[in-house]
Short mmCIF file of C-alpha atoms and ligand atoms in Angstrom, two decimals:
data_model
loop_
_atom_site.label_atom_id
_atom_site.label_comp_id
_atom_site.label_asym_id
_atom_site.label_seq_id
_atom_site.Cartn_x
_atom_site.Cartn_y
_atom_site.Cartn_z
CA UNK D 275 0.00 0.00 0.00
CA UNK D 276 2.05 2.32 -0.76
CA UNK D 277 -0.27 5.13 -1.43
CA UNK D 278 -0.96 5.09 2.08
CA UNK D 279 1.74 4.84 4.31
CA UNK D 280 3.57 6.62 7.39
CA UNK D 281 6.10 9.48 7.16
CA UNK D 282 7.84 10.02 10.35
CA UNK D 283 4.90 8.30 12.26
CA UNK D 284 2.46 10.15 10.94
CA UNK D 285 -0.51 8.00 8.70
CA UNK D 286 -0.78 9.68 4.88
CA UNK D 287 -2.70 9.18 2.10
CA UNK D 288 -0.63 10.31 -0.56
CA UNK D 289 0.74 13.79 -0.12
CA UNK D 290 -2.16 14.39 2.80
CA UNK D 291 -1.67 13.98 6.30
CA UNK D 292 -4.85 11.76 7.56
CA UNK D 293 -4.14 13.75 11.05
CA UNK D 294 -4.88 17.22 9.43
CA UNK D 295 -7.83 15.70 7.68
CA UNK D 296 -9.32 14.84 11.12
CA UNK D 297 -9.64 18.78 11.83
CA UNK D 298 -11.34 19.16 8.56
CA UNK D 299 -13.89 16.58 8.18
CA UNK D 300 -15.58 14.94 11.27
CA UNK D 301 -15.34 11.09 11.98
CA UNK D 302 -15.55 8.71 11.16
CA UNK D 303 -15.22 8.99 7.66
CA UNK D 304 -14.15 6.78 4.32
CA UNK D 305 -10.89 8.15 2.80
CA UNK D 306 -9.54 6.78 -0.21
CA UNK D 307 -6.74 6.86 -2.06
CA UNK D 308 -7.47 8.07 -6.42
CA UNK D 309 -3.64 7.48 -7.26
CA UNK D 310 -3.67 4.13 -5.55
CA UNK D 311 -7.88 3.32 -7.18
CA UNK D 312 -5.43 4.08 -10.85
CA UNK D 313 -2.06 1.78 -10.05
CA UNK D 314 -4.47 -1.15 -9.25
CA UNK D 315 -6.58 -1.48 -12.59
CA UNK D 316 -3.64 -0.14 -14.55
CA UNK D 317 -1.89 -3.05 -12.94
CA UNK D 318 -4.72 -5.65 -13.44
CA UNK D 319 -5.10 -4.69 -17.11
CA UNK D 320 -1.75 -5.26 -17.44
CA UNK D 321 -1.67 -8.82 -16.28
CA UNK D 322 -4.08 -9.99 -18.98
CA UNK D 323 -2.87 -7.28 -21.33
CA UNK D 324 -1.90 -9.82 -24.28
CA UNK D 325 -6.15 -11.05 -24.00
CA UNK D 326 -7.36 -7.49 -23.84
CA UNK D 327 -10.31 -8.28 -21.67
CA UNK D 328 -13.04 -5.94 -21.24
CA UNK D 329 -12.80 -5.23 -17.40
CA UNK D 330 -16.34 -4.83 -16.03
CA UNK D 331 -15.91 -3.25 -12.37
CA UNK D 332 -17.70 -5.04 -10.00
CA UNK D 333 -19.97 -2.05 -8.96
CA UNK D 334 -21.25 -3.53 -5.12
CA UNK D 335 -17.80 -3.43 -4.54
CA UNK D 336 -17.91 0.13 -4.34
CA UNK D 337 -20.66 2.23 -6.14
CA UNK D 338 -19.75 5.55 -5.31
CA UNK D 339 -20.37 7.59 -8.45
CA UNK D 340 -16.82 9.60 -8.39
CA UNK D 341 -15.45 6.08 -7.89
CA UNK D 342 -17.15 5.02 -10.75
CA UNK D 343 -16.29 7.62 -13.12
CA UNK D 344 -12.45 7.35 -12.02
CA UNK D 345 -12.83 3.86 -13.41
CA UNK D 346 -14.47 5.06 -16.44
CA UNK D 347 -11.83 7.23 -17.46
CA UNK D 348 -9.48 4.03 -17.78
CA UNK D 349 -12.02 2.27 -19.75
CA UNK D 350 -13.52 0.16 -17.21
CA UNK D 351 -16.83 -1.12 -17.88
CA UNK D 352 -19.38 -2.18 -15.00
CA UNK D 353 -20.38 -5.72 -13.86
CA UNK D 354 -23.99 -4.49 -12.07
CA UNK D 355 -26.54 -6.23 -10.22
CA UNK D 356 -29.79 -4.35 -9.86
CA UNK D 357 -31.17 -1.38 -11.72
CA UNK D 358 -29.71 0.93 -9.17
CA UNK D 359 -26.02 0.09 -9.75
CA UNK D 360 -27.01 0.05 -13.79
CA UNK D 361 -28.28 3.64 -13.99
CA UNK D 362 -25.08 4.93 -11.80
CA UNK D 363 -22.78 3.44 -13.85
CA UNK D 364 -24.51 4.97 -17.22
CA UNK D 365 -24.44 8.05 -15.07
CA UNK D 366 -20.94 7.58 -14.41
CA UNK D 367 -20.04 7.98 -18.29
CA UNK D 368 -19.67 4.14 -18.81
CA UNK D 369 -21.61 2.97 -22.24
CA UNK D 370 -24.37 0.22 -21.94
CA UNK D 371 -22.24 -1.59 -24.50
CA UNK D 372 -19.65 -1.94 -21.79
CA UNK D 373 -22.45 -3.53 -18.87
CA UNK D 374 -23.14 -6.84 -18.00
CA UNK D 375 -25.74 -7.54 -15.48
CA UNK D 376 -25.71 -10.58 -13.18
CA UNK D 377 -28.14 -11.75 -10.34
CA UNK D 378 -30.47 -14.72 -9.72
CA UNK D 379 -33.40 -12.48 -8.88
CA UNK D 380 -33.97 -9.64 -11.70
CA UNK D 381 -37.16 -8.14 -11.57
CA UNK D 382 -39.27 -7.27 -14.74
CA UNK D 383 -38.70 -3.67 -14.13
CA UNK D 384 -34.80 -4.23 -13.93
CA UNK D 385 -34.84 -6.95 -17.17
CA UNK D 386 -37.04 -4.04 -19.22
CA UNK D 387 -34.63 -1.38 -17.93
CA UNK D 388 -31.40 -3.16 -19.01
CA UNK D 389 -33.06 -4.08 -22.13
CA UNK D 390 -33.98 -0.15 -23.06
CA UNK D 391 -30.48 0.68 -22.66
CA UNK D 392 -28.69 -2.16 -24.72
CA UNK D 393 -26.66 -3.14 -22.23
CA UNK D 394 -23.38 -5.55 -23.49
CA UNK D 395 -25.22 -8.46 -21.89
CA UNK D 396 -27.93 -9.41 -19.18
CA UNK D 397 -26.17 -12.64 -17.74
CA UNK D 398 -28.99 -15.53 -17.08
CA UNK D 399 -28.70 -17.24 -13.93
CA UNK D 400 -32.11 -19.52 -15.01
CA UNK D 401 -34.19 -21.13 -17.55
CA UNK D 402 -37.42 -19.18 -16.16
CA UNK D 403 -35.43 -16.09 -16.02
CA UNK D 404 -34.55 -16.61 -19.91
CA UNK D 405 -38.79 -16.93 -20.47
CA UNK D 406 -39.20 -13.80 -18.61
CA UNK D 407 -36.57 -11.45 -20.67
CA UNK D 408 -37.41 -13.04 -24.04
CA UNK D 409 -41.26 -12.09 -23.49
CA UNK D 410 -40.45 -9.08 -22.06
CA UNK D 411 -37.51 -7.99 -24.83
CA UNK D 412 -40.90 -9.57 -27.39
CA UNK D 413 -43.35 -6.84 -26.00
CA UNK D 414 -40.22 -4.02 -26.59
CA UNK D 415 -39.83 -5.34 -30.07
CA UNK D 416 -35.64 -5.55 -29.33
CA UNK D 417 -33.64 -8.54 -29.82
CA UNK D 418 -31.84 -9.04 -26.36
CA UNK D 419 -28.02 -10.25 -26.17
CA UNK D 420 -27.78 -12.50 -23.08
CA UNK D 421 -24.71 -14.70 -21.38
CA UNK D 422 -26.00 -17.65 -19.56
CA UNK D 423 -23.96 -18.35 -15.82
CA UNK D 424 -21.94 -21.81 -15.27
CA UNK D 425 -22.03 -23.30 -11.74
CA UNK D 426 -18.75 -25.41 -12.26
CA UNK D 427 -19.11 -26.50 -9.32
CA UNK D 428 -15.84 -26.03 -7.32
CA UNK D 429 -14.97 -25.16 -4.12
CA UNK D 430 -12.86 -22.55 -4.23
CA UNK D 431 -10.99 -21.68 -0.79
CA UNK D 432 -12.71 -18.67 0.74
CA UNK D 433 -14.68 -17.84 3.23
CA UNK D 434 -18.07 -20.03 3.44
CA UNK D 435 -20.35 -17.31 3.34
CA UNK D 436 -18.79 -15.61 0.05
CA UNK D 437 -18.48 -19.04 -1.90
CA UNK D 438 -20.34 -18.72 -5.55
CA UNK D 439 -19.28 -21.84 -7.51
CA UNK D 440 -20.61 -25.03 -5.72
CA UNK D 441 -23.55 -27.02 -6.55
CA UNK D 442 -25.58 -26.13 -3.30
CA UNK D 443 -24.86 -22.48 -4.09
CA UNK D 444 -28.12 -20.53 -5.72
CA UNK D 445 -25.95 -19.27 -8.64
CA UNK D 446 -25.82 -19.93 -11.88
CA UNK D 447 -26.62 -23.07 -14.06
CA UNK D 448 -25.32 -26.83 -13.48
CA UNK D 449 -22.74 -28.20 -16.50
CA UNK D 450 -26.04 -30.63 -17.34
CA UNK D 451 -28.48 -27.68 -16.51
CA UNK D 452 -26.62 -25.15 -18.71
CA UNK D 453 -26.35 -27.68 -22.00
CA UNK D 454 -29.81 -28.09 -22.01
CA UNK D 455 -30.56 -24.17 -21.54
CA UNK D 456 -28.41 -23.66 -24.48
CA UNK D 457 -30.17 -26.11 -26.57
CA UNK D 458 -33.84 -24.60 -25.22
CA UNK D 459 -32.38 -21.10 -25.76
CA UNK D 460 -32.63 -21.76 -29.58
CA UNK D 461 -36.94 -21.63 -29.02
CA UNK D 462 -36.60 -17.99 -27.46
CA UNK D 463 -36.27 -15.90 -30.81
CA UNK D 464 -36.01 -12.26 -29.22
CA UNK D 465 -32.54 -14.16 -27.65
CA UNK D 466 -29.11 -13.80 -28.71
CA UNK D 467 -26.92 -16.31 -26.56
CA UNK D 468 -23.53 -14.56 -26.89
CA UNK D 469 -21.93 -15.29 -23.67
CA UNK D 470 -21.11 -17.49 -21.02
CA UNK D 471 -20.41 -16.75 -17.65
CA UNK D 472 -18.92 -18.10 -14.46
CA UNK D 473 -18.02 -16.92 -10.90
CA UNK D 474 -16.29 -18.72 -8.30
CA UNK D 475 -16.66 -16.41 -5.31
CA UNK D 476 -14.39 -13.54 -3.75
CA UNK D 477 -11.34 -13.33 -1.99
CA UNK D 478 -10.30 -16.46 -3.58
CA UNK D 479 -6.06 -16.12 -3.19
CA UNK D 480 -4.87 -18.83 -5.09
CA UNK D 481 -4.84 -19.42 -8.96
CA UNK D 482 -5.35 -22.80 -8.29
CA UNK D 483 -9.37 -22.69 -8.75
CA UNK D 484 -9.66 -20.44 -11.45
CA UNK D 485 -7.38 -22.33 -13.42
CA UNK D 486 -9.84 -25.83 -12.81
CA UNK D 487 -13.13 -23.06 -13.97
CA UNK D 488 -11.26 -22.73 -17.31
CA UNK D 489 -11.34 -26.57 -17.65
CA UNK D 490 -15.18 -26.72 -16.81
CA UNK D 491 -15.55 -24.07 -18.93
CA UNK D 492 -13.73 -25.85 -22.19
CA UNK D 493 -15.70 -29.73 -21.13
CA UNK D 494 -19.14 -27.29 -21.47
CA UNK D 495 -17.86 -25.64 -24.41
CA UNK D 496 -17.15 -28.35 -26.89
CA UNK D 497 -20.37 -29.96 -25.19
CA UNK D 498 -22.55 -27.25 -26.64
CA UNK D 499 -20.68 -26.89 -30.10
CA UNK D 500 -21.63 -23.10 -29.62
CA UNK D 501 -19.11 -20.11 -30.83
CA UNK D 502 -19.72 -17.83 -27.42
CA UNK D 503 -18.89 -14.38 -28.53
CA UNK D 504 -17.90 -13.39 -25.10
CA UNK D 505 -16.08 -15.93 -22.31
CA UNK D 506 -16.67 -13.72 -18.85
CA UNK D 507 -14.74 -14.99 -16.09
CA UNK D 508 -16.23 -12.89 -13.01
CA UNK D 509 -14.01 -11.83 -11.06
CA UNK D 510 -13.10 -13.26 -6.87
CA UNK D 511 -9.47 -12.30 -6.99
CA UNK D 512 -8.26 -11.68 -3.67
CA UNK D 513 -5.97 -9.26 -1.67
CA UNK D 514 -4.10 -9.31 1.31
CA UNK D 515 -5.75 -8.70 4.60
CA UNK D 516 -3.39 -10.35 6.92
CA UNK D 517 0.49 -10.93 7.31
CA UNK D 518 0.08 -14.51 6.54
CA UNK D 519 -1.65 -14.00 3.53
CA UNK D 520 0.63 -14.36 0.25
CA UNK D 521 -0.44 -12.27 -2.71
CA UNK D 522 -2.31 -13.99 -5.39
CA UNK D 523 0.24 -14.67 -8.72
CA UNK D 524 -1.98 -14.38 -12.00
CA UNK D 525 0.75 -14.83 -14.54
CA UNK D 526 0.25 -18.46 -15.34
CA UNK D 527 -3.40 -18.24 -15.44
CA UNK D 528 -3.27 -15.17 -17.63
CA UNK D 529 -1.25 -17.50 -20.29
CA UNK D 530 -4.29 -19.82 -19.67
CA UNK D 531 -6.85 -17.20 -20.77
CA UNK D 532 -4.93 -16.20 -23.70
CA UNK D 533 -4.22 -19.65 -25.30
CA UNK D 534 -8.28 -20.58 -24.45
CA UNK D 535 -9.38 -17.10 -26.07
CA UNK D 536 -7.22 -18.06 -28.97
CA UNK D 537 -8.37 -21.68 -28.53
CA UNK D 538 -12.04 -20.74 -28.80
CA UNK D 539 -11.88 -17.18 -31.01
CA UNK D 540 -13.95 -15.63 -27.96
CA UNK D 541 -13.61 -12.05 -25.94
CA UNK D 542 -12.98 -12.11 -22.64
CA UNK D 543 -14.33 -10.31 -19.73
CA UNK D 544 -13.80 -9.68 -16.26
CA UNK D 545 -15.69 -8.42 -13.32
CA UNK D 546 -13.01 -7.70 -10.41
CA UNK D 547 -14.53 -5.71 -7.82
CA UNK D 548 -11.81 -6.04 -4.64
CA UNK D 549 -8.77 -6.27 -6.45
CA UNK D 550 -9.48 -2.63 -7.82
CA UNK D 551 -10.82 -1.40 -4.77
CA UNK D 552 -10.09 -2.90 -1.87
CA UNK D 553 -6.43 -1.52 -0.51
CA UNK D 554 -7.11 1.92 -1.89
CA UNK D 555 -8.98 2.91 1.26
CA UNK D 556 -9.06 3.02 5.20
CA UNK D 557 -12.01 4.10 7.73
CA UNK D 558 -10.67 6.93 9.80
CA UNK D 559 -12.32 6.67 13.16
CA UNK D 560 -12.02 8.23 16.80
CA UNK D 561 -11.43 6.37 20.16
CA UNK D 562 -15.00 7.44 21.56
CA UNK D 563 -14.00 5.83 25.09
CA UNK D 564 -11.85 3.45 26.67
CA UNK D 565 -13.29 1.06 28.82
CA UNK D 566 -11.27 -1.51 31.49
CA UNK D 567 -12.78 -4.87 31.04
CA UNK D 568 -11.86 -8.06 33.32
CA UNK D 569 -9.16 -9.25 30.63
CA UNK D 570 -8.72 -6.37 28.28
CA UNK D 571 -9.48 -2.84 27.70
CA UNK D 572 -12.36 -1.85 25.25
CA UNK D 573 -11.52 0.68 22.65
CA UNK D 574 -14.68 1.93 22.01
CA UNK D 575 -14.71 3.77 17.96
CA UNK D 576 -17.58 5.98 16.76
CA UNK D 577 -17.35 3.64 13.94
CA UNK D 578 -19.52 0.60 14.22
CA UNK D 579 -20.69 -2.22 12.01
CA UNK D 580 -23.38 -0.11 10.17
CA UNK D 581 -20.29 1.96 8.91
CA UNK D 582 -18.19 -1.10 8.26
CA UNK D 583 -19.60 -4.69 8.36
CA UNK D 584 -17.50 -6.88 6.93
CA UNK D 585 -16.00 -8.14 10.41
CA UNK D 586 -19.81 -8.89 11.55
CA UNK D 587 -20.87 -10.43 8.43
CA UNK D 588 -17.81 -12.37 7.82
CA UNK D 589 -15.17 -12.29 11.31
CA UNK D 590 -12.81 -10.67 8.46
CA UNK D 591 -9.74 -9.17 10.20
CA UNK D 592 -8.75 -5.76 9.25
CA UNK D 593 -6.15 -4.25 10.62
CA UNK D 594 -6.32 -1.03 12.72
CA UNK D 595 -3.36 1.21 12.42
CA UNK D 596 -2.72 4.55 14.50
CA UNK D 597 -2.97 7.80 12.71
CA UNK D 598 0.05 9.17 14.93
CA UNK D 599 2.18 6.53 15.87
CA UNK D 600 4.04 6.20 19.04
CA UNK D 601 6.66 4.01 21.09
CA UNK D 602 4.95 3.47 24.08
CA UNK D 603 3.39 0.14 24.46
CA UNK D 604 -0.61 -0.38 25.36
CA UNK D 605 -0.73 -2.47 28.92
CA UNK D 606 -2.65 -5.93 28.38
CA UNK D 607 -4.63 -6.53 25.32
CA UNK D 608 -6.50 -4.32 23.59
CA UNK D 609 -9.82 -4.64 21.70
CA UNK D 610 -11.55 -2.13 18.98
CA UNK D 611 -15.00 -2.12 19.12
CA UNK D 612 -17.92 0.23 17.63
CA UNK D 613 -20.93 1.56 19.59
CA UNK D 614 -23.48 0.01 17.89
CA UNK D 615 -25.83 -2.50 20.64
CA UNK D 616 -25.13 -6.00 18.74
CA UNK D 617 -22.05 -7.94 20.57
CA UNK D 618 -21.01 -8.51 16.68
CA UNK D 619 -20.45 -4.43 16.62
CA UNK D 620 -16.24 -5.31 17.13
CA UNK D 621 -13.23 -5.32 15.08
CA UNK D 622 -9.98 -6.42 16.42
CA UNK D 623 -8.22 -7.75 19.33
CA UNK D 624 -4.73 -7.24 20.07
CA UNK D 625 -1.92 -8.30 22.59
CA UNK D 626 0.65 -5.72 21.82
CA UNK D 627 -0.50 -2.60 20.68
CA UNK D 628 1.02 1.25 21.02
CA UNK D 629 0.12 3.28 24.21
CA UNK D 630 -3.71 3.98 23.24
CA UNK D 631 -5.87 7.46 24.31
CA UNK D 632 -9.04 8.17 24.72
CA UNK D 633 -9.83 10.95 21.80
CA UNK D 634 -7.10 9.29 19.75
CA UNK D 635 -7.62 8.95 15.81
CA UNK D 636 -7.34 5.34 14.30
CA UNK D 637 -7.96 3.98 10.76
CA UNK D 638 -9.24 0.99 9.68
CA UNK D 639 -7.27 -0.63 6.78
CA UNK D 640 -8.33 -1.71 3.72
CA UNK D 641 -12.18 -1.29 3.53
CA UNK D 642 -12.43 0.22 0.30
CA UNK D 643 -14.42 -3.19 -1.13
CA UNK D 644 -17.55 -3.85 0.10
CA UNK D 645 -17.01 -0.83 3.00
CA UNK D 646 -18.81 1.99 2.13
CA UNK D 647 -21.16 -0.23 0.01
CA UNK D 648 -22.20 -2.72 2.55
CA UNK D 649 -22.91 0.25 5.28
CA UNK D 650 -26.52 0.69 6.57
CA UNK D 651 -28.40 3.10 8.42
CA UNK D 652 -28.47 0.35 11.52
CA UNK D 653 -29.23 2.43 14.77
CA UNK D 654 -30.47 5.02 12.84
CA UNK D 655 -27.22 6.39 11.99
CA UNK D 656 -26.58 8.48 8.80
CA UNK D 657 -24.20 7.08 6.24
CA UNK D 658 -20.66 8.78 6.95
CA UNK D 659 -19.01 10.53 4.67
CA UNK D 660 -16.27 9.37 1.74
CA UNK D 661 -13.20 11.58 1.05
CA UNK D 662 -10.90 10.69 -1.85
CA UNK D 663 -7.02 12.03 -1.56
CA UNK D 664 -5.32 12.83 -4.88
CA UNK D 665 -1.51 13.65 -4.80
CA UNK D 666 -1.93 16.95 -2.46
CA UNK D 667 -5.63 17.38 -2.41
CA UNK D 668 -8.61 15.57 -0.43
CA UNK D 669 -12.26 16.17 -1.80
CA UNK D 670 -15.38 15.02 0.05
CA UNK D 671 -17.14 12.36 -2.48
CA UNK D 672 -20.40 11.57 -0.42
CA UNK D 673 -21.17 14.17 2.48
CA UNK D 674 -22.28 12.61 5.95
CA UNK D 675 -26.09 12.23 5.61
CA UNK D 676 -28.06 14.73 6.77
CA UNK D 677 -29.60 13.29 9.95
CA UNK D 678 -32.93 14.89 8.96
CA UNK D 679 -33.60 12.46 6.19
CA UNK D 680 -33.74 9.89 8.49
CA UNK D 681 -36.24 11.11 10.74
CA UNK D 682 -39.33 11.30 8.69
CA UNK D 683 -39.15 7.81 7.49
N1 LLP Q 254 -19.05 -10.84 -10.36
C1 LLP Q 254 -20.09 -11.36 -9.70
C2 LLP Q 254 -21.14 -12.04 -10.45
C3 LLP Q 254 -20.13 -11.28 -8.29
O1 LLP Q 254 -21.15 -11.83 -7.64
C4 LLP Q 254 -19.08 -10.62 -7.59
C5 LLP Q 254 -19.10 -10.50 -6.14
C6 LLP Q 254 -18.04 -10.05 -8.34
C7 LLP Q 254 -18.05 -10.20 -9.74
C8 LLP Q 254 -16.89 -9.31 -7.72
O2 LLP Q 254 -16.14 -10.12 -6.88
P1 LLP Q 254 -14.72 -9.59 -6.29
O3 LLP Q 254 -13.78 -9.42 -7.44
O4 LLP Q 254 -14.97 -8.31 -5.59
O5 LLP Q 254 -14.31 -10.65 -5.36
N2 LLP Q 254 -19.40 -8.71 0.53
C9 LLP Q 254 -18.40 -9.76 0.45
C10 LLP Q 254 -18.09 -10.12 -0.98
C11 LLP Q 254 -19.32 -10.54 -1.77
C12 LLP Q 254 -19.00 -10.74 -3.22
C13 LLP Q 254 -20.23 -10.87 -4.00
N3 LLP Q 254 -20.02 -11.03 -5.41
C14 LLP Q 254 -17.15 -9.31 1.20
O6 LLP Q 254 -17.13 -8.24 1.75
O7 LLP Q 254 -16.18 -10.09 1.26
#
């Protein structure tokens, strides 16, 4: 991360001191870093430069609009699941012919909406959902290009609760399921079947599992005897949260994609979300209270789960650094946890940790994926607000919510 780092103890995002920030903006607030949001899809497109994918952002990874249009400006498309994230990413600048929508649960008004705008492709997770878009694309009098999903059926090693690919999972076809869509397909004139799809899950750090979807994917391939126009191979890839984590090496699947889109004449897409997005922010928070418990002492943040849930949803670690570091050491073990009433409302425990104050400023590390996108009004809190830091300058990208909009409802 080297977009955000220390100099001389002090925490900065880029050029900008996070502790001068603090007197500017009131926490707890996102802050991201644009330089670092750049290095990671430059670096992505790079990996799989020689297949020249069309990368499709993973908008519920992070759907803020300035986010969004950052992206757009390096040619990223969007990967979007629900009308919502469709009409900011057109908003954003990105062209329909540059969308793909996925989901197992599109609605009529979200299939007509995608179909007005010519999206690149509305990815079918099910036979009824092809029936529904075919009448509906009928009725519109427009010919509707469509990918159909592959659930290859692997376990690929993540965390259970963000697994995609296995057969008990609710996405996508079955190998058997998906040769006889294809063959059904043929019946549903307003249809073009240009794609197929596949996603394994997120946070996956080894190559190991993509590698085995590209074999699925070539078995179902020749199976169907069908020239896909477009091979899109989601996205999943993960980053490192923890010490112990190693870094995920792409290289030899990248030569995999580009002898299988030679192999099969196809384009190739991608959906990251994380890997763009992920290490390019932190959650700058306050030390509300501390609090002496029987074993440990309570750091008590006014930043709680509805700000940042991952750790609730998932137990996912992320780190908590100091915004001014120091060399005196905390006594006993210390644990960071929000305010909100659920026991879930923590985020990390530590042995050793750096003498700790009451008013003291803290960030959160890497909770630019699925941070500020995941966050809820919970408690009837407003959303916080989302600063982005480029070289010497911070702007405010989302203002803290006006507490009034939250009372009437
Ligand atoms: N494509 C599809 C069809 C997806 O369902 C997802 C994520 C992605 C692409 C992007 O995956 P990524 O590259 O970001 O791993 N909230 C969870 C992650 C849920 C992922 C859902 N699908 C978390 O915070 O870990």
């Amino acid at each position: 991360m080297s977009y955000i780092k220390y100099k001389k103890n002090n925490l900065f995002v880029e050029n900008v001191s996070v502790k001068k920030l603090t007197s500017k903006f009131s926490t707890p607030f996102y802050l991201y870093s644009e330089g670092s949001i750049i290095e990671n899809y430059k670096s992505f497109s790079n990996n799989f430069k020689k297949s020249k994918p069309l990368i499709c952002f993973s908008v519920k990874a992070n759907s803020n609009i300035q986010i969004l249009k950052v992206l757009k400006k390096l040619g990223s498309g969007a990967d979007v699941v629900s009308g919502g994230e469709l009409l900011k990413a057109i908003k954003s600048g990105i062209k329909p012919n540059k969308i793909v929508f996925s989901g197992v649960g599109k609605t009529e008004e979200e299939i007509r909406l995608a179909i007005n705008k010519n999206i690149l492709l509305i990815n079918v997770e099910s036979e009824n959902e092809a029936i529904l878009i075919n009448k509906i694309a009928g009725k519109l009098k427009k010919r509707t290009s469509i990918g159909v999903r592959l659930n290859p059926d692997i376990n690929a090693p993540t965390h259970k609760k963000i697994s995609t690919g296995k057969a008990e999972d609710k996405f996508g076809l079955s190998k058997a399921g998906l040769i006889s869509f294809c063959q059904n397909c043929k019946k549903l004139k307003n249809l073009n079947l240009n794609a197929i799809s596949v996603h394994i899950g997120s946070q996956i750090l080894s190559e190991k599992p993509f590698k085995k979807t590209l074999k699925v994917l070539e078995e179902i391939i020749k199976k169907t005897k069908i020239n896909f126009k477009f091979v899109d191979l989601g996205g999943g890839f993960g980053i490192v949260y923890k010490k112990n984590e190693k870094k995920i090496n792409l290289k030899s699947y990248s030569n995999l994609v580009e002898r299988f889109r030679k192999k099969y004449d196809c384009n190739i897409i991608f959906e990251p979300g994380r890997a763009i997005i992920g290490n390019t922010a932190i959650l700058v928070a306050r030390v509300q209270y501390l609090k002496k418990g029987s074993n440990k002492t309570f750091a008590i943040l006014n930043a709680g789960m509805n700000d940042f849930m991952r750790t609730a949803l998932y137990d996912a670690i992320h780190n908590i650094i100091p915004v001014v570091k120091n060399s005196k050491k905390n006594k006993g073990s210390l644990e960071f946890v929000g305010p909100i009433c659920e026991t879930t409302c923590k985020f990390v425990k530590y042995n050793k940790y750096q003498s700790i104050n009451q008013l003291d400023y803290v960030a959160i590390a890497d909770v630019g994926a699925y941070g500020a996108s995941l966050s809820s009004n919970y408690n009837t809190k407003p959303f916080i607000a989302e600063v982005i830091v480029s070289r010497n300058e911070a702007r405010v990208i989302r203002k803290k919510q006006d507490i009034k909009s939250l009372l009437n409802q």
